[in-house]
Structure formats: C-alpha cells, structure tokens
XYZ file of C-alpha atoms in Angstrom:
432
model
C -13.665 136.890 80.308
C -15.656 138.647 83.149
C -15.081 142.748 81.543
C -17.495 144.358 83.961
C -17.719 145.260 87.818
C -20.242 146.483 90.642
C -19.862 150.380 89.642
C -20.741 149.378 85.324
C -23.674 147.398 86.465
C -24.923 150.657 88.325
C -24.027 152.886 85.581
C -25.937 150.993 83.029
C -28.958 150.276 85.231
C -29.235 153.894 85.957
C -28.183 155.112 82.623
C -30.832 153.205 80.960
C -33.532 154.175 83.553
C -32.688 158.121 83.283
C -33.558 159.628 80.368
C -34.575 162.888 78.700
C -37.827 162.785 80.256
C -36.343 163.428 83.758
C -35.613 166.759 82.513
C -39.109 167.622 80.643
C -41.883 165.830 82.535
C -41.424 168.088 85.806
C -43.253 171.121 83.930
C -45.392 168.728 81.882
C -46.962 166.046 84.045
C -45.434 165.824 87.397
C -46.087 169.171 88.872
C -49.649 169.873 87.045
C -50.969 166.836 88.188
C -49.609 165.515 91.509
C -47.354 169.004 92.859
C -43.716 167.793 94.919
C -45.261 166.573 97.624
C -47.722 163.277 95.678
C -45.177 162.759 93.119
C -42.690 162.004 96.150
C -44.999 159.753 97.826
C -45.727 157.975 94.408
C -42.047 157.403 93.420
C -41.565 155.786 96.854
C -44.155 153.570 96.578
C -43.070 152.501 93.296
C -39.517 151.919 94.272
C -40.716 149.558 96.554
C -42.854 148.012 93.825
C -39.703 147.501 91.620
C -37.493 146.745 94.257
C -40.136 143.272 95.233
C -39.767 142.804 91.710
C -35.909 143.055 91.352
C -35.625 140.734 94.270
C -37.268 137.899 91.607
C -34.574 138.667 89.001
C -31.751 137.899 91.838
C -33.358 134.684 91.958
C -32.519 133.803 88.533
C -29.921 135.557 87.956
C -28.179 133.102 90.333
C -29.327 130.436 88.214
C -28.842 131.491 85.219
C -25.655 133.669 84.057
C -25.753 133.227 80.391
C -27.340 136.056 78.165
C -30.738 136.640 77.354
C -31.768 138.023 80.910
C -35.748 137.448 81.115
C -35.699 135.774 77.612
C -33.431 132.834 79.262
C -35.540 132.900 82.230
C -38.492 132.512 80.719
C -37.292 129.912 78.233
C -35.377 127.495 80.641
C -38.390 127.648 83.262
C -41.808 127.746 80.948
C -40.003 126.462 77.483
C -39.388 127.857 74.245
C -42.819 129.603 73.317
C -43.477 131.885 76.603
C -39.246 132.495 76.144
C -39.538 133.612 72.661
C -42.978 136.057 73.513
C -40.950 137.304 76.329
C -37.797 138.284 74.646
C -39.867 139.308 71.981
C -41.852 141.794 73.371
C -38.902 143.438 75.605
C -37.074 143.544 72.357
C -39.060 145.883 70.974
C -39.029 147.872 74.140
C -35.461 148.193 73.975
C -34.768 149.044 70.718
C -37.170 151.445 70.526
C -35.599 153.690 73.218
C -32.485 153.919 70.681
C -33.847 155.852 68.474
C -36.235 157.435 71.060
C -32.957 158.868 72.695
C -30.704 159.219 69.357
C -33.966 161.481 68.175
C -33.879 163.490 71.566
C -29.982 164.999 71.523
C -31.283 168.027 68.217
C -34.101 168.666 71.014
C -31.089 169.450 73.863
C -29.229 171.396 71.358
C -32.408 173.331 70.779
C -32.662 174.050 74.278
C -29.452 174.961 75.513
C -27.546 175.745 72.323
C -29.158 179.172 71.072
C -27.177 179.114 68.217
C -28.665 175.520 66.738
C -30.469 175.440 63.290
C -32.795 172.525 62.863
C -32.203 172.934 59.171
C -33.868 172.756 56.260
C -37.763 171.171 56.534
C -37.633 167.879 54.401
C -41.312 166.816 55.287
C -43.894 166.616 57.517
C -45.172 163.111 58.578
C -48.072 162.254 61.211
C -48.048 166.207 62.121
C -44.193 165.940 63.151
C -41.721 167.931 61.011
C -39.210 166.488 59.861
C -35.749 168.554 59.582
C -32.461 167.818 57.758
C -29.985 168.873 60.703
C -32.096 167.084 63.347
C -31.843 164.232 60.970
C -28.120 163.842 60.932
C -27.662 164.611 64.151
C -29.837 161.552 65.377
C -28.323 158.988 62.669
C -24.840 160.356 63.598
C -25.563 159.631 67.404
C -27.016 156.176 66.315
C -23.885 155.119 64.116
C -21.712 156.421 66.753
C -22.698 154.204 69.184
C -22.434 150.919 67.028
C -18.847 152.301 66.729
C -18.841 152.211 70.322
C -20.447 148.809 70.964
C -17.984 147.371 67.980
C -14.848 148.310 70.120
C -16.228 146.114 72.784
C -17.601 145.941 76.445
C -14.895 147.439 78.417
C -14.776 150.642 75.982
C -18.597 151.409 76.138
C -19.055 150.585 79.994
C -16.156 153.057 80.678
C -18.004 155.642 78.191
C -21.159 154.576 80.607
C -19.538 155.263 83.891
C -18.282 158.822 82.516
C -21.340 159.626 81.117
C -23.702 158.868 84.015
C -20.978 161.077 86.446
C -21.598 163.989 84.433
C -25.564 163.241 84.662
C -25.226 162.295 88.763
C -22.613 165.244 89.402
C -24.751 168.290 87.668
C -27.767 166.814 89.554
C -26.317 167.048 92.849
C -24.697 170.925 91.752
C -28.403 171.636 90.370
C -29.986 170.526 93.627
C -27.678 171.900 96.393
C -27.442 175.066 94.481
C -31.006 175.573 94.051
C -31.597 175.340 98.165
C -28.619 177.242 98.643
C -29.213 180.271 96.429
C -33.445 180.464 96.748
C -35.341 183.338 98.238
C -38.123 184.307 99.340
C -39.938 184.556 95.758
C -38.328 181.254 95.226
C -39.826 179.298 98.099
C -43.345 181.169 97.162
C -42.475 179.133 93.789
C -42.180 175.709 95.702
C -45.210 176.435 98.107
C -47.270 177.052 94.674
C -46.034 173.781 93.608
C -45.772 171.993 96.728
C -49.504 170.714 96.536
C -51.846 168.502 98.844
C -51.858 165.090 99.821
C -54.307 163.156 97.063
C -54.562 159.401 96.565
C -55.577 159.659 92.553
C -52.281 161.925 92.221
C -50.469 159.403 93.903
C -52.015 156.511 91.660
C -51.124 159.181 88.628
C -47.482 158.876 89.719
C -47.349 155.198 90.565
C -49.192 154.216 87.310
C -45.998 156.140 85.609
C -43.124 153.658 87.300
C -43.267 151.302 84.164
C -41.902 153.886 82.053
C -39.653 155.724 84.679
C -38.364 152.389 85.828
C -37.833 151.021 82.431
C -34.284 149.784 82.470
C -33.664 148.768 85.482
C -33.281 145.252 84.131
C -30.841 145.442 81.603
C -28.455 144.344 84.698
C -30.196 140.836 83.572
C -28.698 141.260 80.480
C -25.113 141.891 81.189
C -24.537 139.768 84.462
C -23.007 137.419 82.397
C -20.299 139.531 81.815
C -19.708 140.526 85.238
C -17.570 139.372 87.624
C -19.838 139.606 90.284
C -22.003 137.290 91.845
C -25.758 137.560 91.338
C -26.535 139.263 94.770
C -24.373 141.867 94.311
C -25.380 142.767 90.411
C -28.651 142.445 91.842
C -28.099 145.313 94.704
C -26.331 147.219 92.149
C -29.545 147.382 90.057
C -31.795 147.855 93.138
C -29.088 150.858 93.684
C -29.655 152.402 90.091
C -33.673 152.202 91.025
C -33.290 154.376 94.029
C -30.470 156.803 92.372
C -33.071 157.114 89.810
C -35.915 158.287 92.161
C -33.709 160.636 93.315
C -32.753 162.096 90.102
C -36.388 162.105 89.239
C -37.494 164.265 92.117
C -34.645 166.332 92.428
C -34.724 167.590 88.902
C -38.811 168.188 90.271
C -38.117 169.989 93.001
C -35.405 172.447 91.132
C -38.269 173.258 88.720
C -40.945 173.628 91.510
C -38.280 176.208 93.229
C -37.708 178.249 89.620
C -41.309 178.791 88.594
C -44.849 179.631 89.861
C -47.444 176.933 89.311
C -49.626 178.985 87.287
C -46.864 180.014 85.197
C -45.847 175.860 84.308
C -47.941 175.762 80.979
C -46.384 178.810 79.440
C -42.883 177.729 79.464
C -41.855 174.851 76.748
C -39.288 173.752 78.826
C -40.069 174.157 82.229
C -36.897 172.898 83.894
C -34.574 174.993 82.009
C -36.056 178.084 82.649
C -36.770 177.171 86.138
C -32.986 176.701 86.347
C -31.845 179.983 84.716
C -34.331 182.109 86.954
C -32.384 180.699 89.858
C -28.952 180.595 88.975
C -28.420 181.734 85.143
C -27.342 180.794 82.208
C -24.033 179.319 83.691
C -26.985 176.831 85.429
C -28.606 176.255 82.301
C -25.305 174.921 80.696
C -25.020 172.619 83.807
C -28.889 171.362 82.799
C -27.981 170.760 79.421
C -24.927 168.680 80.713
C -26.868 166.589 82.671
C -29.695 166.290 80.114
C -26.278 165.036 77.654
C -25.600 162.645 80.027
C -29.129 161.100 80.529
C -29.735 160.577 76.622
C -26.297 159.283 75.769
C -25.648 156.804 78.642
C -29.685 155.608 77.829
C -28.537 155.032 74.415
C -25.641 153.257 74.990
C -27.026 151.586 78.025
C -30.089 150.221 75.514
C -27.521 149.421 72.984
C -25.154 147.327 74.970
C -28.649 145.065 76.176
C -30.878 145.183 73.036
C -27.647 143.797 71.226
C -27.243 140.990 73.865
C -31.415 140.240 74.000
C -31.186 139.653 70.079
C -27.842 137.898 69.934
C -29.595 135.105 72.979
C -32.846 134.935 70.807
C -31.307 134.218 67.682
C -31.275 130.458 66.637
C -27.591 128.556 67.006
C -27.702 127.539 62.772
C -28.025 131.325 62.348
C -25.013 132.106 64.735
C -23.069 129.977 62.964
C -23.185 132.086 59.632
C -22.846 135.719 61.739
C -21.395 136.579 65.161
C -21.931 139.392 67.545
C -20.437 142.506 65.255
C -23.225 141.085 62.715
C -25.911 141.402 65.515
C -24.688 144.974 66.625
C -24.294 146.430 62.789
C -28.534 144.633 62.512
C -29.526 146.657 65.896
C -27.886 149.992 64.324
C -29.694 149.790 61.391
C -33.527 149.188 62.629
C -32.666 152.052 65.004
C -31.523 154.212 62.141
C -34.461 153.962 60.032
C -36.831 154.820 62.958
C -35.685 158.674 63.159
C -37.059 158.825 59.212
C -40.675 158.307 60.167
C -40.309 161.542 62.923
C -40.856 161.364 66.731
C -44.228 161.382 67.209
C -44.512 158.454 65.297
C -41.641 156.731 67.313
C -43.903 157.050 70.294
C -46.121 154.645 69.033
C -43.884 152.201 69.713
C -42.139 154.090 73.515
C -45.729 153.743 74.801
C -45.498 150.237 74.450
C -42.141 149.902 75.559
C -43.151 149.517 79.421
C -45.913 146.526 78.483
C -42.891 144.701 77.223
C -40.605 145.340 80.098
C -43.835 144.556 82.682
C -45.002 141.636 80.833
C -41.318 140.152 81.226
C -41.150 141.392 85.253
C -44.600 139.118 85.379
C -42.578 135.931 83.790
C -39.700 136.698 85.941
C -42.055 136.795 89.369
C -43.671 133.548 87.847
C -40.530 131.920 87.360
C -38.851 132.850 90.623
C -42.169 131.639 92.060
C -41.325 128.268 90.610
C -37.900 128.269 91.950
C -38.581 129.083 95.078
C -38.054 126.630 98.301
C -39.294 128.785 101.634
C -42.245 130.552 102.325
C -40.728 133.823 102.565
C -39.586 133.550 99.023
C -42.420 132.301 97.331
C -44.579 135.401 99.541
C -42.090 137.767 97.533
C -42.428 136.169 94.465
C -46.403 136.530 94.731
C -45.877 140.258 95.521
C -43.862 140.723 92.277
C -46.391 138.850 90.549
C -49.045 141.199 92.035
C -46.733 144.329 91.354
C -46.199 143.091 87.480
C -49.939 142.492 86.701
C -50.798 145.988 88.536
C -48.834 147.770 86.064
C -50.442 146.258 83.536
C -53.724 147.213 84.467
C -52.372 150.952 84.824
C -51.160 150.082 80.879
C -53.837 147.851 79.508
C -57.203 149.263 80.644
C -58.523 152.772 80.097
C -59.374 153.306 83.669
C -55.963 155.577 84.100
C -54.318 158.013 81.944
C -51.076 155.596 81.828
C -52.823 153.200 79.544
C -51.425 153.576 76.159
C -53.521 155.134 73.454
C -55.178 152.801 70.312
C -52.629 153.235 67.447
C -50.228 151.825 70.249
C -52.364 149.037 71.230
C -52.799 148.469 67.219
C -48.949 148.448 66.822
C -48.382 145.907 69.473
C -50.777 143.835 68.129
C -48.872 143.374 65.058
C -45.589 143.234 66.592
C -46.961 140.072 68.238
C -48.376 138.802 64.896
C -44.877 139.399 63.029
C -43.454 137.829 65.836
C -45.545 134.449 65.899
C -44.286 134.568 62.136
C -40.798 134.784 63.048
C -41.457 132.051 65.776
C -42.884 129.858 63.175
C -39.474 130.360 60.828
C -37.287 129.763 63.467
C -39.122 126.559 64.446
C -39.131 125.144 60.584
C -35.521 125.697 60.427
C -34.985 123.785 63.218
C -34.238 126.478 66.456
C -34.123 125.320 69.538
C-alpha cells in the first residue's frame, strides 16, 4: 500500500537534513569564519549545487520505485559491485547519524534544562567522558525509536510531520521575534557579525553543504512508499533543501543579532545565549524546542531510511529466514552500541558520513547521465557529476578545512575492507 504523501516526503527530507548542528555551528564556525553576509552567499550557491544534483535522482526515481534509493540505482544501471559499494558506503553514513543524534538529546537537556545531572562518570574514552545519565538517555532515545519504526510507516511519518512543525514553527517565532524586538545594541551585534564579502569564506561555507545537505536523499529511499509520482517526491525533496537553508541562516542571523563578534568564543553555546539576551528565558525554552525537534525528527528520519537501505541490500536467501521487524531490531542495536564508545569517537565515523552520501550523488549523476535522451538532460547530469566530484575534493584532499581528518580517512578505509568481505559472503552464498 502507498502509506505516505507530498507533506511526509518533506518532513523527512528536512528532518533528516536539520540537525543539532543548526543550532551550535552559528557561534562555532559560521560566524567566526565567513560572518551573515558569506555564509548566505555560500548556502545559496550550494542549494543550487544540490538542487542540479536532486534533479538526477528524479531521473531515477521515475525509473525505479522499489527500495534501495541510490543502492538500486546504482545496481540496476552499473551492476551488482558499484551497487553494493554504493549502498555500502551511504549505509554507514546513515546509521551513523542515529546514534550521532540519539547521543545529542543529554547535550539539549544540558542546555536548556538547568536542572539536568549528567550523572555519575563511568569512564573516560578517547578524552570524552562518559556519563551514566547521558548514557540512558541516548539508548532510551535509540530503543524508542525502533518502537516507533516497529508500529509501522504511517505512525513514524505522522511523529515526523509533528516533530519537524515544532522545529519549522519555533524557527519562524525565533526569527520574527528577534527583528521585531532588537535595538540599537542589538543591530551593533549583527553589524559586528555581518562581515565582508570574501571568496575563501564563501568556499569555507560551500565546502560545508555535504554535511548540511546530508539527507536530502532519503526521499530516494521512501518513494516507494509514496503515493506520489517521482516529480513531485522529487520537488518535495528539492523543497526540504531550501527550507533547510533557511533554517540554517535564520538560526545564524538570531545569533549574529544576540551577541558581539568578539564575544562568540566565550559563550559554549552561542545560540542560546544569543536568544536569551534578546528575548529571555521564555526564548530559550522556544530554542530548546526547536533544537528537540531537529534531533528527534533526524533520528527518526535516519531510522525510517537506514532500515530500508539495509533491508534492499540484503540478499533474497537471507530475507527469506527474517523480514523487516528483523532488519529494524539489527539497525537498533549497531546504533545502540555506538553511544558506549562516547561522542568524540562517534565522529570518526559523522565525518565520513558526507563521502558516503557524495560518493552515491556521483553514481546517481552517472547513472542519470546514462539514462538520459536530450541534450539538456545529459548537460544537467554532467553538472551533477561536476557538483558530486567537487565535494569530494572539499572532503578528500587537504587543500580545505572540510576534508576529514586521518583517523577518519583510516576508518573508512576499513569500512570498505569489511565491506569487500561482506561482498565476497554474499556472493558465495549465492546473492544476487
């Protein structure tokens, strides 16, 4: 049965693309290094990057409405070996964000919940302390929403659009409320962090769309449980891509408004005191909302596609023996040992998160290249092919401070080795 419509496509798309790092990376990287006025300019550009390569996805999503998203692509156009690296490599980008999310609702209660206790310290591991309360909380979050994905589609996509209102609605209050209540001091605050046209800030900001953007695909995933046609899931994720820009720099533009520039480095969370200073603490309660709503709807939105990626990739003799609640209960459980090894460990894995989902934008582009007929169509597919393989060079090489750092290159390295094992096992017992 077709469960899902135009307005859960959106929700997931954006759900999955906003996270808890719309809410931190204002004081920590987007207004030290690029100021309102670059990081504006950047997002634009690479909305228009994403969009050229969300165009390519329409393409096959028209051909193609069974599950899997880029893993069927790739498989059914380039055969089983480039369709196994693909899904393998976005698998691992998906199911890392779980936890990655799961591990970041004890840091929202430590921010807007003065009353929180982070419990008793059961260890330290790779300098990241490990505490009991933060502990449950994450596991709790993670079993929760296998309980949520075990009920079915229509349950967690209306949990998705509810989730993603709260996080669009506070937004909006946040925004209009900072330009309506600023003053004088208050606009000095935005002048501060307003900044000057600069191309490398621009590039800084650009380089970044992998992991801001990450997400937007998981419309691939679902389609074939929509009832809509291919065009219109695909607008709905091209939708979620703008959306998110906006959420991005509005949540930017609050903070530039609440503190000075010079003033960004001594505040741990930047955004939440930028919003109190303006409005108060009722504000702050409104932030922490909307920060609820970002990390819950990006763990279920991860959770409803990483269970669908691995359910396409397994092999049809294995299906046989398990179905989908077996495939959901396997997700929840390699997401719940992930919060045991801390967070700073778990970003080993985040940082390579966007390779996986711009190495499988590249196959897409390459495959919609293959399918297409005009010369219009096959120019777009040759942008997204140029888009894809320009993230990757803002990932791979050290020549910009996106690439990702040499324990993550290390870790992706084996990921591909276990995963040419587990190629190899599925071959011998006979996948196809």
């Amino acid at each position: 049965m077709k469960n899902i419509g135009k307005i859960e496509l959106f929700t997931i798309a954006l759900g999955s693309v906003i996270g808890w790092g719309a809410f931190m990376l204002p004081g920590t990287f987007f207004l030290n290094n690029a100021g309102v006025l670059n990081t504006l300019i950047g997002f634009s550009v690479a909305i228009v990057m994403i969009a050229i390569i969300e165009s390519n996805y329409s393409v096959l999503m028209s051909k193609y409405r069974s599950k899997g998203g880029e893993y069927t692509f790739a498989r059914e156009e380039f055969g089983n070996k480039v369709g196994f690296s693909t899904g393998w490599v976005l698998l691992l980008a998906y199911v890392s964000i779980i936890p990655l999310n799961a591990t970041a609702i004890p840091m929202v209660f430590e921010k807007v919940l003065p009353f929180y206790s982070k419990g008793l310290l059961l260890y330290t591991i790779v300098e990241f302390p490990v505490y009991l309360n933060d502990l449950i909380i994450s596991l709790t979050a993670i079993f929760f929403f296998c309980y949520v994905q075990l009920r079915g589609l229509n349950f967690s996509s209306t949990m998705q659009n509810t989730m993603v209102f709260i996080l669009l609605v506070c937004v909006v209050i946040l925004f209009i409320g900072t330009l309506t209540v600023s003053s004088p001091v208050h606009y000095e605050n935005f002048e501060s962090n307003y900044g000057n046209l600069d191309i490398n800030s621009v590039i800084k900001i650009i380089s970044f769309a992998p992991w801001a953007f990450i997400g937007f695909d998981t419309v691939a995933q679902v389609s074939s449980e929509s009832k809509v046609n291919a065009k219109t899931a695909s607008l709905m994720a091209l939708v979620a891509v703008i959306f998110g820009g906006f959420v991005y720099n509005a949540i930017n533009v609050v903070t530039a408004f609440g503190l000075p520039n010079e003033s960004l480095n001594a505040h741990a969370w930047a955004t939440g005191d930028a919003v109190y200073n303006l409005m108060g603490p009722v504000a702050l309660i409104i932030v922490g909302l909307a920060m609820f709503g970002a990390v819950l709807s990006g763990l279920n939105g991860f959770f409803m596609t990483s269970t669908r990626l691995t359910a396409a990739m397994v092999p049809s003799h294995f299906t046989k023996r398990c179905g989908f609640r077996e495939v959901i209960i396997f997700v929840s459980l390699i997401s719940m040992i992930v919060p045991f090894f801390g967070r700073n460990a778990l970003f080993w894995f985040v940082d390579i998160s966007s390779v996986g989902a711009s190495f499988a934008y590249l196959v897409t582009s390459l495959a919609a290249y293959k399918l297409s007929n005009t010369r219009i169509r096959k120019c777009i597919s040759v942008a997204g092919i140029g888009c894809s393989l320009l993230f990757l060079i803002f990932l791979l090489t050290p020549f910009f401070e996106s690439n990702i750092p040499l324990v993550s290159t290390i870790v992706l390295f084996l990921w591909c080795v276990f995963g040419l094992v587990i190629f190899n096992i599925f071959s011998i017992n006979g996948s196809d």
